[in-house]
Amino acid sequence: MPDPVIALHDVTLSLRGNAGPVEILHGISMEVARGETLGLIGPSGSGKSSLLMVMGGLESATTGRVSVLGQEFTGMDEDRMARFRRDHMGVVFQSFNLIPTMTALENVATPLELAGHKDAFARAEAELERVNLGHRAGHYPSQMSGGEQ
C-alpha cells in the first residue's frame, strides 16, 4: 500500500483498573489508505472506541507506533498533538460532545473554522452529505437520533 493515511504497528493500550492494568488493545497492526472506508464492528467493550481514540491521537498507545499522514504520534507533546489534530484531522464526537445550541452543520464546521478554513461550511456540508446526513444539516443534536448524532 503506498503511503497509508493511518498506520498502526503492534499497538497496545492498557488502562489502570482497580485490580491492576487492563489491556484494551492487544498488538493491533493495520494500515488505512487514502479514500478507504473502514468499519469497526464488535461487541460493547471490545475496544472500538479506544482504537478510534488512539488513531485520533486522543489517547496515547501504551506500546507500538501510530502515525497519521506520516507523522509519528509517539512522544508528541499535547500542544503539538492538538495542533496536528486541528490542522489535519476532523474529530466529530457522538452526542455528549456536540454543542446543543448549534446545528449539525455548525458542529461539523466549527473545528474547520478554528483551523482557518475559509470554506468551512461548504466542506462541512460536503462531509454531512458524504455520510448521508445532509438532510440533518439544520437540525440540533436534540432533534437527531443517537446514531445520527
PDB file of C-alpha atoms in Angstrom, residues 15-22:
ATOM      1  CA  LEU A  15      -5.576   1.323  31.283  1.00  0.00           C
ATOM      2  CA  ARG A  16      -5.248   1.257  35.039  1.00  0.00           C
ATOM      3  CA  GLY A  17      -8.064  -0.656  36.714  1.00  0.00           C
ATOM      4  CA  ASN A  18      -8.834  -1.351  40.385  1.00  0.00           C
ATOM      5  CA  ALA A  19      -7.165  -4.768  40.191  1.00  0.00           C
ATOM      6  CA  GLY A  20      -4.226  -3.574  38.070  1.00  0.00           C
ATOM      7  CA  PRO A  21      -3.704  -2.850  34.380  1.00  0.00           C
ATOM      8  CA  VAL A  22      -6.443  -3.791  31.914  1.00  0.00           C
TER       9      VAL A  22
END
